Amino acid sequence: MPLFKYQAVDSRGQTVRGSREFPSRRDVNSFLRGEGLTPISIEEAGGAGAAIARSFKSAASPKFKSAAKTPGRVKVDDIALFCRQLATLVGAGVNLLEAVDDISDMANNPKMRATLKEVADDLRGGTPLSDALRKHKIFTKTLTSMVEVGERSGKLAKVLADLALYLENNVKLIRKIKSASTYPIFIGSFFIIVLLALVIGIIPRFEEMFMSFGADLPAPTKIVMGISQFVIGNGLWLFLGIVFLVTGFILFKKNPAGNLFYSKVLFKLPIFGKIYIKMVLARFFQTLSTLVKSGVDIVASLEISTNVMDNAYSESIMRGIKAKVLEGNQLGMEMEKHEIFPRMVTRMTIVGEKSGQLDAMFDKITDYFTDEVDAAVATISSVIEPVLIIGLGFIVGIAVTAMYLPIFYLASAMMG
């Protein structure tokens, strides 16, 4: 029988190396998994090592630039696909190094491909997968923490599958939020362009024509022309004013106190504030549910989930709650003290803590907020779009009426 050298990770995350005779590479895999080990690499002693029949590999890999020097960016979709493929290969018994090598060869994104090549090199040198991923900014703390739990528990394939599902759901959530905002932004931009065309291009031409008549103009026409003259005469100052306001707003948001105030205002907005809260909490509970299910302790899960909220006000609330949980207080009871959490959510959390099924309750809460975000997106589409269209029609209608009123007056005077 051939002699195989193997490298694996035990339930404590320690690297285990050894060599032994086995009938085939598959038998090595079966032996290691039976010992509660996660295979990293298996090579036939004295052989080519990397010369192995791979079902997912079709050609030899060329040399790549380092990930840091490779241009482009990696999307969440790419990371989700990587986790899904890795979960499938590891679950099928392929050792970790070969799985990462195979996936890197299949990656269409050059930066992702270069990153995975470096991860494979680290695995080959005995580095645990979680530590190899931590070296690259494209892998979030949520991802690396879950992978580490999977390594320690010996359930890496399951954790990777959960992680892939989490990332795929996250992509769907981001797309829903973008779809809710894209059309209103388009209508709003079109609204501004039409207004500028009226004020700068069309109204001044009507003004020249009316001035040649020498007639007294109606009040609406005078007001519209006055606005047009003001915008044209002070265009530079208005532009500089807008730049100043935008710059001031950016600097204000960069200041911690300013960002906290702005984040709190977003939660207090009429109608849209409630929708925004649902979107923030959807991301939070989706992350929290995935981490707790994967075996990450509740305090670490709260810390990681807080960072994905992307709202300084809600983050400050969750850090206060986390501090109370560290003191021994119940999570649900602390959440109940803050109005951003719906009562149903806090009660479900309390029940989950008492029954010891917190992960199941977080799953249900995630489903609840997913449905709420879907409803929120539908609300935004049904409310904002008609309001913007009506507003645009109202402004254009006023301008057109103001321009045509003098023509009607002149026609009446000539007929009289």
PDB file of C-alpha atoms in Angstrom, residues 18 91 363:
ATOM      1  CA  GLY A  18       1.373  12.312  10.308  1.00  0.00           C
ATOM      2  CA  GLY A  91     -18.816  17.885   2.908  1.00  0.00           C
ATOM      3  CA  ASP A 363     -34.148  32.334  13.320  1.00  0.00           C
TER       4      ASP A 363
END
